[in-house]
């Protein structure tokens, strides 16, 4: 099996969200399973500063973009600690600029052209480097055109005849939708697209084109795969997704254990594993309270939240319960950036509840690690959550997640009730209704659980023992690639 993972961002080159973690880590995990994997991504300005020094491959690309031919180059280096190759598409006009997709909060006006170029340049690089992958694994809207371009311009070329395609959706809300006038810049012939691919008004929707044309589809959790087939979660594409129900799978992301393991984490005041979790977390909690300027009280429940300050993450629910909650004997630490309305909310709450809440507005990976280790409870009341990573980090760090049972949260957190406590499978607290009352009820259940030392310890240890490694995730992807290949082969034979 030989796979090309194609993504618009990947660690350690360039990152804006969870997609970068998946795209940068999956090829390394596949390589460990003996699968030949390569990664394709744009050579952004950020990637130039990543500290890795990709070398020239000698390949020059000439990519049609409407009436123009755009030139590019392909650079390469190994992914850290791996035999997997990264190939970076170098086109300074498109990619050597500030911001991957946006600048000052506004989308780059040529995003359609940039990512149409990236898709075609990747196919051209695969041809010129003679890589012959069995599966092209695209991710999100930026790679949505690949299956159509493959069919239109590459299928008859040597090495492309049996190539299959998989498209992974990391967040259905981002679709890459452009006016009908954008079509010429994509280099796609109008005859390749019909009502199945296009919006009703003829707009190009890169994600829709990909979802309609890739051999197989997946999302980053089984529950999200089901949810996006409903009008409530489908972002206008639920009908198309229902029509492809038999081709749509869900695979939970893994966590990178080289950075998210409390036994080896260099950011922590104390390192710990399941045998030393009580003492280790006590030291990390004291460290976090000191850092956050909160009273150093070992017994007080410390709640945490880390992530984008966005409606998606349930911040309206948190806003509704915060005042009441912070009047109780609790502490809370928040780390995030995003919607200015929530920055204001956090400022007001901090002023109203001195010594109870500390909000760090910003992005800091080391701080995220110290918060995960120092907190008792982690709140994730997301309205939707394709997979979510922090509930997995929380489990690994012995911090009990309190989550809304949606998407990946529903698939990765087992609610603590008498049955799951008895059989040892409980790993957190879940609630269903997207209401402040349901969230508050869940927090109260979590606080009560914490009062029961024996039950609490069982939940903490079950979370720490759960396997959220990329080894598991990569094996699931390997099976999906096999399925892509089976379907391609049977189609070719038929
Ligand atoms: P999403 O991709 O929807 O933003 P995920 O939970 O899938 O959410 O992944 C977000 C990742 O980014 C997690 O690793 C999270 O810890 C991290 N992250 C988000 N905001 C911050 C922040 N302000 N500081 C540090 N890490 C953050």
mmCIF file with all atom_site columns, N, CA, C and O in Angstrom, residues 243 282 290:
data_model
loop_
_atom_site.group_PDB
_atom_site.id
_atom_site.type_symbol
_atom_site.label_atom_id
_atom_site.label_alt_id
_atom_site.label_comp_id
_atom_site.label_asym_id
_atom_site.label_entity_id
_atom_site.label_seq_id
_atom_site.pdbx_PDB_ins_code
_atom_site.Cartn_x
_atom_site.Cartn_y
_atom_site.Cartn_z
_atom_site.occupancy
_atom_site.B_iso_or_equiv
_atom_site.pdbx_formal_charge
_atom_site.auth_seq_id
_atom_site.auth_comp_id
_atom_site.auth_asym_id
_atom_site.auth_atom_id
_atom_site.pdbx_PDB_model_num
ATOM 1  N N  . UNK A 1 243 ? -26.976 10.462 0.423  1.00 0.00 ? 243 UNK A N  1
ATOM 2  C CA . UNK A 1 243 ? -26.916 9.662  -0.808 1.00 0.00 ? 243 UNK A CA 1
ATOM 3  C C  . UNK A 1 243 ? -25.619 8.847  -0.879 1.00 0.00 ? 243 UNK A C  1
ATOM 4  O O  . UNK A 1 243 ? -25.514 7.903  -1.647 1.00 0.00 ? 243 UNK A O  1
ATOM 5  N N  . UNK A 1 282 ? -1.290  16.668 42.062 1.00 0.00 ? 282 UNK A N  1
ATOM 6  C CA . UNK A 1 282 ? -1.305  17.651 43.162 1.00 0.00 ? 282 UNK A CA 1
ATOM 7  C C  . UNK A 1 282 ? -0.215  18.701 42.929 1.00 0.00 ? 282 UNK A C  1
ATOM 8  O O  . UNK A 1 282 ? -0.452  19.908 43.099 1.00 0.00 ? 282 UNK A O  1
ATOM 9  N N  . UNK A 1 290 ? -0.515  28.728 41.147 1.00 0.00 ? 290 UNK A N  1
ATOM 10 C CA . UNK A 1 290 ? 0.497   29.785 41.297 1.00 0.00 ? 290 UNK A CA 1
ATOM 11 C C  . UNK A 1 290 ? 0.558   30.618 40.016 1.00 0.00 ? 290 UNK A C  1
ATOM 12 O O  . UNK A 1 290 ? 0.499   31.839 40.024 1.00 0.00 ? 290 UNK A O  1
#
